[in-house]
Short mmCIF file of C-alpha atoms in Angstrom, two decimals:
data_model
loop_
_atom_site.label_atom_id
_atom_site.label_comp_id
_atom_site.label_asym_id
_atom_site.label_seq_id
_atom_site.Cartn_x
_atom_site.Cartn_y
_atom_site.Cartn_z
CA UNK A 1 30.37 313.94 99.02
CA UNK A 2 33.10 316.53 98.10
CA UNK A 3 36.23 315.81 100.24
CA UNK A 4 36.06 319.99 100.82
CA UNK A 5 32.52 319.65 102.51
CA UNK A 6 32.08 320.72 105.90
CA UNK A 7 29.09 318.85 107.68
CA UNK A 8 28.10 319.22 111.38
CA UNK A 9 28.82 315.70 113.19
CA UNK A 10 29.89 312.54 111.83
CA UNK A 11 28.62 309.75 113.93
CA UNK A 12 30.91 306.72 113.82
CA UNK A 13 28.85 303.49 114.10
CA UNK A 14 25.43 302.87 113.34
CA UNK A 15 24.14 300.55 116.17
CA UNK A 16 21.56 302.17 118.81
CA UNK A 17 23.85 304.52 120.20
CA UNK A 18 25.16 306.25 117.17
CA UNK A 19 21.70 305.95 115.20
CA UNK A 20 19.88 307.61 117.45
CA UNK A 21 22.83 310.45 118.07
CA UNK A 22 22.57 310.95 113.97
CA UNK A 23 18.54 311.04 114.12
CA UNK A 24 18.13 313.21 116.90
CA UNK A 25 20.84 315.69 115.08
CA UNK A 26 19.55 315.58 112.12
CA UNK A 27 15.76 316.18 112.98
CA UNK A 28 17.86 319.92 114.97
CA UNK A 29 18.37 320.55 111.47
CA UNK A 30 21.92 319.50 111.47
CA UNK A 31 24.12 318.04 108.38
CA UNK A 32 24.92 314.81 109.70
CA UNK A 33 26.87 311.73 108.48
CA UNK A 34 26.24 308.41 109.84
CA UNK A 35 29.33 306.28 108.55
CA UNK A 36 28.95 302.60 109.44
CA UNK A 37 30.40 299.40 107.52
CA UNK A 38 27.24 297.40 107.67
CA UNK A 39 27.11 293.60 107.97
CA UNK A 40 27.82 293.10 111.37
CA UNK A 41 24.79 291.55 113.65
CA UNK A 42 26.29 292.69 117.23
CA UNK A 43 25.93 289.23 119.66
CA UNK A 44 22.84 290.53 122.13
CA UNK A 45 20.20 289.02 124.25
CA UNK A 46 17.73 291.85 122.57
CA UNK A 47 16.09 292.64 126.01
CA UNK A 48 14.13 295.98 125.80
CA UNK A 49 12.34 297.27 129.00
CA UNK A 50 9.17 299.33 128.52
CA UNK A 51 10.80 302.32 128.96
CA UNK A 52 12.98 302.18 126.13
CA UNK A 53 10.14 301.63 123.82
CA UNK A 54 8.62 304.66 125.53
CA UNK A 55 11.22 307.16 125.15
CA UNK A 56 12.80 306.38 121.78
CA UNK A 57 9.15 305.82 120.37
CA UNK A 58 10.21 302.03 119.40
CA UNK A 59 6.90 300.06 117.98
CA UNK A 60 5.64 296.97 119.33
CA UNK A 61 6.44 295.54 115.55
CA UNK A 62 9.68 295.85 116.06
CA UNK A 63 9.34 293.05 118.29
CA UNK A 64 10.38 289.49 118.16
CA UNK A 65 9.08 288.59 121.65
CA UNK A 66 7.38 289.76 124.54
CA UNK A 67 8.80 288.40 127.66
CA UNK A 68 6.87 287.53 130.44
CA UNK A 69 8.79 285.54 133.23
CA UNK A 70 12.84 284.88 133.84
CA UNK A 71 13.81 281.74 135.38
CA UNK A 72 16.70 281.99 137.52
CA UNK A 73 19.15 278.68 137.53
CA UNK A 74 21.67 277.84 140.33
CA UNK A 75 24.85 275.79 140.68
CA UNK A 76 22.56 273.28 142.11
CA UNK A 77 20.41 273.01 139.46
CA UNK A 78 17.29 274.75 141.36
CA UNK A 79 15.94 277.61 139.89
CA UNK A 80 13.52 280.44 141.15
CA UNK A 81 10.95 281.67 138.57
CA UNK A 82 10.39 285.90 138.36
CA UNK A 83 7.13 286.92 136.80
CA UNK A 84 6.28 289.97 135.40
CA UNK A 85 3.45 291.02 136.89
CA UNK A 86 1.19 293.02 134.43
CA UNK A 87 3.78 293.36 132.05
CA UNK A 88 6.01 292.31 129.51
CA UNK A 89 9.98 293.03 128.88
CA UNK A 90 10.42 293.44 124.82
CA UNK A 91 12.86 291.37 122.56
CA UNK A 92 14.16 292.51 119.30
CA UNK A 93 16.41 290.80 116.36
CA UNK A 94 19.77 293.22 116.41
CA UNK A 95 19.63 292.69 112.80
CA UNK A 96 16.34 294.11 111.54
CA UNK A 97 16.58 296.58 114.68
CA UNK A 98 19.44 298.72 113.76
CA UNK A 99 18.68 298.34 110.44
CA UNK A 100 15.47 300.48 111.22
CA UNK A 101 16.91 302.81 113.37
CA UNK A 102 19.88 303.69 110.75
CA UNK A 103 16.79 303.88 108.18
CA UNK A 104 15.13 306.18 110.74
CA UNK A 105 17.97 308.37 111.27
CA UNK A 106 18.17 308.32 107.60
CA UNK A 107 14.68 309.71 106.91
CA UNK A 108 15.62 312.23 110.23
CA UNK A 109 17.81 313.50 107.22
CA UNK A 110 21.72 311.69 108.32
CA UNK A 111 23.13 310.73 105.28
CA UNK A 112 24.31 307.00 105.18
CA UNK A 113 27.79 306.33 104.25
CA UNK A 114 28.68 302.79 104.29
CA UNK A 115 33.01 302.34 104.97
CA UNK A 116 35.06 301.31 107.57
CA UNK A 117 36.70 304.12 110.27
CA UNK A 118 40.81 304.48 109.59
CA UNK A 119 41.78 307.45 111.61
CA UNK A 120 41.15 310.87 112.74
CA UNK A 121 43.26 313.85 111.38
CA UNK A 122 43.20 317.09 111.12
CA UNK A 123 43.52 320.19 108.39
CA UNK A 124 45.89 322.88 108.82
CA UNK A 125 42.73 324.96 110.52
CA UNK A 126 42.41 322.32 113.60
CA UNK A 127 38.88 320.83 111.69
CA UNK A 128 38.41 317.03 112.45
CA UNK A 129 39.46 315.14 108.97
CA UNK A 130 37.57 311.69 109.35
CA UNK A 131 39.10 308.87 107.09
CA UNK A 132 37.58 305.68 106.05
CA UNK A 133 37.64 302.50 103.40
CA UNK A 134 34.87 300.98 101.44
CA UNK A 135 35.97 297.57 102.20
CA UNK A 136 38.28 296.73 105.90
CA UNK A 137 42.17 296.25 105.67
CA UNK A 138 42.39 297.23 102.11
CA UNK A 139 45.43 299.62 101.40
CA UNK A 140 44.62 299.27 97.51
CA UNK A 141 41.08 300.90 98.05
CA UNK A 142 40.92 304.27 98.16
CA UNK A 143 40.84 306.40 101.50
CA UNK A 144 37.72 308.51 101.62
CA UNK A 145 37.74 311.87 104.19
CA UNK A 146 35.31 313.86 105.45
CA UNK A 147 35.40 317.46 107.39
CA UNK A 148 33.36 317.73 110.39
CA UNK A 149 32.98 320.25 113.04
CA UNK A 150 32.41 317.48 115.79
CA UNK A 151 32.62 312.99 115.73
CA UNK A 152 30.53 310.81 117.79
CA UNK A 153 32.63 307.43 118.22
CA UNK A 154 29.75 304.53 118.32
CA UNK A 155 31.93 302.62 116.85
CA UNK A 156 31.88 299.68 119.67
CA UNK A 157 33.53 298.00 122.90
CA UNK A 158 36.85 298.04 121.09
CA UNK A 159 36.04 301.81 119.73
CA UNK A 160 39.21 302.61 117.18
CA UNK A 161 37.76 306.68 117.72
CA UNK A 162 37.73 306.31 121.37
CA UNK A 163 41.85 304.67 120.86
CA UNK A 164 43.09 306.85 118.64
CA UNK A 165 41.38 310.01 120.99
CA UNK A 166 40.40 309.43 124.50
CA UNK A 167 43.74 308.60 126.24
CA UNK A 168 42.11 306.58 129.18
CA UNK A 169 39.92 304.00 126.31
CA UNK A 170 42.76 302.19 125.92
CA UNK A 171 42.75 300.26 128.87
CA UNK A 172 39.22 299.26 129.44
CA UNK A 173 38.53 295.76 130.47
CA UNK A 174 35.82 293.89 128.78
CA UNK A 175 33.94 290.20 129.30
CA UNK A 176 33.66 288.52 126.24
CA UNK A 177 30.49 287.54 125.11
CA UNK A 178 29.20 284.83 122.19
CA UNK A 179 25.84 283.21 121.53
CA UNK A 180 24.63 281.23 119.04
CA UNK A 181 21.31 281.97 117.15
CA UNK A 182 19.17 278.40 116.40
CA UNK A 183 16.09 277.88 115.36
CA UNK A 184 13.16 277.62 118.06
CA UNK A 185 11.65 273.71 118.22
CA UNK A 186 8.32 272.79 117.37
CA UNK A 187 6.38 273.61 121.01
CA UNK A 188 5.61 272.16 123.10
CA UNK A 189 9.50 271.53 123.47
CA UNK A 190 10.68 270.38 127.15
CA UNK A 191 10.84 272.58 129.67
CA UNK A 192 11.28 275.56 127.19
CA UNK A 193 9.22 278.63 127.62
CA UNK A 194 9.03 280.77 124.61
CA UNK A 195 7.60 283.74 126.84
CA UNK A 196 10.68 283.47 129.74
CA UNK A 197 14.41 284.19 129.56
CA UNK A 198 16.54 281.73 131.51
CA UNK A 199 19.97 282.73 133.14
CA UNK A 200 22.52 280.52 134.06
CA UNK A 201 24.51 281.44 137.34
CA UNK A 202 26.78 278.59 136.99
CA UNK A 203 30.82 278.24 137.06
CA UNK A 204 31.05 275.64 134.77
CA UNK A 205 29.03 277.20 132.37
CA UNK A 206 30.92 280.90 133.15
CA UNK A 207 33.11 281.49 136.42
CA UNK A 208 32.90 285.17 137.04
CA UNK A 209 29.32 286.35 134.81
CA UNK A 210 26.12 283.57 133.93
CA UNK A 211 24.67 281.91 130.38
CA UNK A 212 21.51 282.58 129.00
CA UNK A 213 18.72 281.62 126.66
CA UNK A 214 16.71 284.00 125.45
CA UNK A 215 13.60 283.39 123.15
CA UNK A 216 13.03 285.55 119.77
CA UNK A 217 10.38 284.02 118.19
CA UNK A 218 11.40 282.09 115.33
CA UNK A 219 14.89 281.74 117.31
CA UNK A 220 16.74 281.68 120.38
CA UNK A 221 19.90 283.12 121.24
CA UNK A 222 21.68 280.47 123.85
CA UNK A 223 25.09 282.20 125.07
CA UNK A 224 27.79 282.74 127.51
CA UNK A 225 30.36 285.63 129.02
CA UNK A 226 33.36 285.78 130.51
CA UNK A 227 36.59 287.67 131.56
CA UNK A 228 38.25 284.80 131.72
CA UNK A 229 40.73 283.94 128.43
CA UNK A 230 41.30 280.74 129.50
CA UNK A 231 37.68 279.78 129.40
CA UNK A 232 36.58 278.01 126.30
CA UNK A 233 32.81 280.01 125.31
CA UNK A 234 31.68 277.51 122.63
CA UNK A 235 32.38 274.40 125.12
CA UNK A 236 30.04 276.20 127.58
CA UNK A 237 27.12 276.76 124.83
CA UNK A 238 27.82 273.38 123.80
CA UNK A 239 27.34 272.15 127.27
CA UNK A 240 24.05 274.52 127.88
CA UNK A 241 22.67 273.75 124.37
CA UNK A 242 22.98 269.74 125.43
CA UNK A 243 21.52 270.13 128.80
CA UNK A 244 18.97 271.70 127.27
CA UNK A 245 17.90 269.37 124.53
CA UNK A 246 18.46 272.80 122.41
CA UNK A 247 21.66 270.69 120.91
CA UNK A 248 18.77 269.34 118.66
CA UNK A 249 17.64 272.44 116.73
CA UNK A 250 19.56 274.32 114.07
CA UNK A 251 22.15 276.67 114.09
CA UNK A 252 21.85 279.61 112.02
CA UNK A 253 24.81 281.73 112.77
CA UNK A 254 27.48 282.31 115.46
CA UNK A 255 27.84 285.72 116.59
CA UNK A 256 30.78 286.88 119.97
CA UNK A 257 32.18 290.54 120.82
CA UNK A 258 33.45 292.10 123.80
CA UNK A 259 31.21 293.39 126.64
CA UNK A 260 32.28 296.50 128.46
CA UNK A 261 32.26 296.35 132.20
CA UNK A 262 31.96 299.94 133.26
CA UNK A 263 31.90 303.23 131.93
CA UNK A 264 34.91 305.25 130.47
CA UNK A 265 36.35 307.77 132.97
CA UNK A 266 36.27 310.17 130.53
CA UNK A 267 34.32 310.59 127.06
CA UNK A 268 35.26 313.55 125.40
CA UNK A 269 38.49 314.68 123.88
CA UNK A 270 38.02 318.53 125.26
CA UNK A 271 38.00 319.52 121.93
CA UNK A 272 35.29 317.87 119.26
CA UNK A 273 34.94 314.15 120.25
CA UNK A 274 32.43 312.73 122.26
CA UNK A 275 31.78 308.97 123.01
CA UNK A 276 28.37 306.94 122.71
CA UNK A 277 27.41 303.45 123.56
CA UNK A 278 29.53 300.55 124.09
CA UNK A 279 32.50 302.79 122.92
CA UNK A 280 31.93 304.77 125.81
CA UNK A 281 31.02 301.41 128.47
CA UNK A 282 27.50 301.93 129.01
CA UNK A 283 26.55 298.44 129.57
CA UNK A 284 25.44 297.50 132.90
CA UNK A 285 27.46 295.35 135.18
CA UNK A 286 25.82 292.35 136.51
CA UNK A 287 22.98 291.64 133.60
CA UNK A 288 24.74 292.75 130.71
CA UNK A 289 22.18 295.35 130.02
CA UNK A 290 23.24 297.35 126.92
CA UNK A 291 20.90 298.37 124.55
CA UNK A 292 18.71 300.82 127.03
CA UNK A 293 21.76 302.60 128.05
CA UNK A 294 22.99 302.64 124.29
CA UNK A 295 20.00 304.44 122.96
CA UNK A 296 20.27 306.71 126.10
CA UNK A 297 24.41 307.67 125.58
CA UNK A 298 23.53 308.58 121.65
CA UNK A 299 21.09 310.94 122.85
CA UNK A 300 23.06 312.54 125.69
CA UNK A 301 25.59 312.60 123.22
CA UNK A 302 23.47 314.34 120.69
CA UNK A 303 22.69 317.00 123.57
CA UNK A 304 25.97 317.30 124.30
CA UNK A 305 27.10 317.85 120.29
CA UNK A 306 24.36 320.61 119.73
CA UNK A 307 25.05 322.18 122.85
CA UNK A 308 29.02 322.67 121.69
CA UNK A 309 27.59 323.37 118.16
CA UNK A 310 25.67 325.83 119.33
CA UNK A 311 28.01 327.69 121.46
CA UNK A 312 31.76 326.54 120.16
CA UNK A 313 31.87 325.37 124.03
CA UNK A 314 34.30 322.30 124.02
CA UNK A 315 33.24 321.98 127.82
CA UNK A 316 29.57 321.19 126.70
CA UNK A 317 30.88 317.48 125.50
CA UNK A 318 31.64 316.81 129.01
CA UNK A 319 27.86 317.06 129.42
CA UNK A 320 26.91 313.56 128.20
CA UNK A 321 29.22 311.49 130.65
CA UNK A 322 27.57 313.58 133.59
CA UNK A 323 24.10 313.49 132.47
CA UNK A 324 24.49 309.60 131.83
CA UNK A 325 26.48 309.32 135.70
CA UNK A 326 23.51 311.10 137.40
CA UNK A 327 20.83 309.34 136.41
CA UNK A 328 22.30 305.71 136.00
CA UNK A 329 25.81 305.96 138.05
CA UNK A 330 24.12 305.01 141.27
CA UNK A 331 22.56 301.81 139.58
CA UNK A 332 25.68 301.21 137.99
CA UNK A 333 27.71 300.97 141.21
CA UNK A 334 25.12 298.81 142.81
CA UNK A 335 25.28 296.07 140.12
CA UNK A 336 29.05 296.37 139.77
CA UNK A 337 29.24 295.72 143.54
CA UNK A 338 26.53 292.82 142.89
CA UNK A 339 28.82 290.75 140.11
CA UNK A 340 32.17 291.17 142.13
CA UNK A 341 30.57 289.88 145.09
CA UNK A 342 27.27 287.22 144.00
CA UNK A 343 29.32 285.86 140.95
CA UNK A 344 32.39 284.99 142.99
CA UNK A 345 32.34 281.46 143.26
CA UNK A 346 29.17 278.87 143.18
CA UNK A 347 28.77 278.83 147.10
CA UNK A 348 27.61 282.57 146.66
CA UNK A 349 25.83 281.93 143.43
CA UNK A 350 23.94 279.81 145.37
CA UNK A 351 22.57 282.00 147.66
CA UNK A 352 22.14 284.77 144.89
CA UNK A 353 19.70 282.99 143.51
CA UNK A 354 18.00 281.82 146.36
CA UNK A 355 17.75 285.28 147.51
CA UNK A 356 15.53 285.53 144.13
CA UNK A 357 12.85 283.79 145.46
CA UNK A 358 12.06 286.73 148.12
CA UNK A 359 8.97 288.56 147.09
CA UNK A 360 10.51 291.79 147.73
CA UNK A 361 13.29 291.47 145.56
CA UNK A 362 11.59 290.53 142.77
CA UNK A 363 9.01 293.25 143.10
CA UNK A 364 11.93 295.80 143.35
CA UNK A 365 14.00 294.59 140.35
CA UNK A 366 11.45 294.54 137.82
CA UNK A 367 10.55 298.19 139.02
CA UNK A 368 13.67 299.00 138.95
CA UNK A 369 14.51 297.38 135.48
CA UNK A 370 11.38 297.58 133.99
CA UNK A 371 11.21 301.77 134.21
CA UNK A 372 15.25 302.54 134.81
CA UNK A 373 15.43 304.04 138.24
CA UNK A 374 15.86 302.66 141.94
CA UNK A 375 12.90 302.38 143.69
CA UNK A 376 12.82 304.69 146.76
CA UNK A 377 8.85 304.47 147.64
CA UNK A 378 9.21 301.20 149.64
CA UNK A 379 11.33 301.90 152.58
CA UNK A 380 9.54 298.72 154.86
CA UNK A 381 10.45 296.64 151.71
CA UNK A 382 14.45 297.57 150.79
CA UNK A 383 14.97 297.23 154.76
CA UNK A 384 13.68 293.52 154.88
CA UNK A 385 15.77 292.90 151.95
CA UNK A 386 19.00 294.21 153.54
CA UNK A 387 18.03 292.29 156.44
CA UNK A 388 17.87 289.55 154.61
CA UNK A 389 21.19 289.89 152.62
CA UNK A 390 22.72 290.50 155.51
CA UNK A 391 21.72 286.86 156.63
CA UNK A 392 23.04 285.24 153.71
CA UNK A 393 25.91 287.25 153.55
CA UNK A 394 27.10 286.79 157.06
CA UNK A 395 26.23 282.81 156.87
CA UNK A 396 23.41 283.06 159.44
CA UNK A 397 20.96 281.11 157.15
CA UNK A 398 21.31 278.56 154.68
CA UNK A 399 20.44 279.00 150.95
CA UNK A 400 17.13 278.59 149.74
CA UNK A 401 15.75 279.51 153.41
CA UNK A 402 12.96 282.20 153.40
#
């Protein structure tokens, strides 16, 4: 690519958020470079509800695992089992995943550039000058630039774009997450379920978020988060993993990264920047939900970029943050409220999970997380549960009391 080139969008990161920005650009017709530096499997649960599959047109192959159940563990060691009626929540392998969407944005027509992000300039006309390394750290390799008329910054919960360009970025707060990928025993194994995720909502094995193990087929990905820095995440797999009996299977590869804990105030730079995915905080509080809402920001961002394309409106960036906040704010605020208050201390993870075992509340969260909206057609139902929380919130009943 000639340094004098002038291209549409560069998208900065190639995981869901700025793959699917890059393919839905370039199938508009736009010149579009997707620059990511490859090699890096992002730590994830791969959890993909129905809908996701359904509106990014994601095939079953792409599939590891079809969950059918999630088994909900206490401080107390009692757990509360949630089965998906009728259906199934999808898991994927993050590396052969975005691997296949890049390759799909690819054929969309992006062109794949493989360096690492330095630093946003400009030319002595105002156009965005995008510079980037083949190979990270390197001041003997040569810096590469491109032109573009607009950037999507995918580039992650530590976003270097979002940094060096959206002022308020800097100071976003993030849990820490790491998991380690083993291979899944010979079954029957214990008490492990290949078809059911189990969470963890235990202090010792995380104070202020829960563990996990998730089944992918061949493997499992057993992990932790945190806020805490003082809180040691490999002694808390270590501990699940022996608990477990999963000590005894293999360990292929150890995988952590920061988890952001709410959106970004603000995700444009007013000018030709916009924000996607984890750069711009779009995973959900409380479950750690992030590939759903990543696949969703690249596309509002992609809206958003055409739009301003389109029109040489800056305003029109502002677009994806709004779109985003209307349909998923609401759900956002519920679960942030959820984690400050349920994840507190074990006393109240106690009861969190207890509440689990209503009827009603399991109904309403796989609705709810199963097709990405809060379930308004069962007044009778969300009134018994506030009852109910109300109970357990005020102390009037003990946990585990229906």
């Amino acid at each position: 690519m000639s340094e004098q080139e002038l291209v549409d969008v560069v998208v900065i990161g190639g995981g869901p958020a700025g793959a699917t920005a890059a393919t839905d650009l370039a199938q508009r017709g736009r010149s579009v470079v997707l620059l990511d530096r490859g090699g890096r499997i992002k730590p994830c649960g791969g959890a993909i509800p129905p809908k996701a599959m359904e509106e990014f047109a994601i095939p079953d192959e792409q599939l590891v695992a079809h969950i059918r159940s999630a088994r909900m563990v206490a401080p107390s060691n009692r757990y509360v089992d949630m089965p998906i009626n009728g259906g199934y929540v999808g898991m994927v392998d993050r590396a052969p995943f975005d691997e296949w969407l890049r390759e799909r944005a690819a054929t969309a027509g992006a062109q794949r550039v493989m360096g690492y992000f330095e630093q946003l300039t400009r030319d002595a006309n105002g156009v965005a000058l995008i510079h980037y390394r083949a190979t990270p750290n390197d001041r003997h390799a040569p810096l590469q630039t491109i032109r573009a008329r607009a950037v999507i910054g995918a580039d992650g919960a530590k976003s270097s774009v979002a940094k060096q360009c959206i002022p308020a970025a800097k100071a976003l707060p993030h849990v820490a997450a790491y998991h380690e990928i083993i291979r899944t025993p010979a079954l029957p194994f214990r008490d492990f379920d290949p078809e059911r995720c189990d969470v963890y909502y235990q202090g010792e094995l995380s104070p202020d978020f829960y563990a996990w193990i998730f089944p992918h087929g061949d493997t499992i990905s057993v992990g932790v988060g945190t806020e805490r820095k003082d809180f040691s995440l490999r002694t808390a797999v270590k501990q699940l993993r022996m608990k477990t009996g999963l000590d005894q299977c293999e360990t292929l590869r150890c995988e952590g990264a920061p988890i952001p804990l709410y959106p970004l105030p603000k995700w444009d730079n007013g000018r030709d920047v916009v924000l996607a995915g984890d750069a711009a905080g779009v995973v959900a509080p409380a479950s750690g939900e992030g590939i759903y809402y990543a696949l969703t920001g690249g596309r509002l961002a992609a809206d958003a970029v055409e739009e301003f394309l389109t029109t040489g409106k800056s305003k029109a960036l502002t677009q994806a943050r709004k779109r985003f906040m209307r349909a998923h704010g609401r759900v956002f605020w519920i679960l942030g409220i959820m984690q400050r208050f349920w994840y507190k201390n074990d006393t109240r993870r106690e009861r969190f999970v207890s509440i689990c075992a209503d009827p009603d509340v399991q109904e309403l969260t796989w609705e709810a997380y199963m097709h990405k909206r809060l379930v308004r057609a069962k007044p009778a139902a969300h009134v018994r549960i506030f009852l109910k929380d109300m109970a357990h919130l005020l102390g009037m009943v003990s946990p585990w009391k229906k």
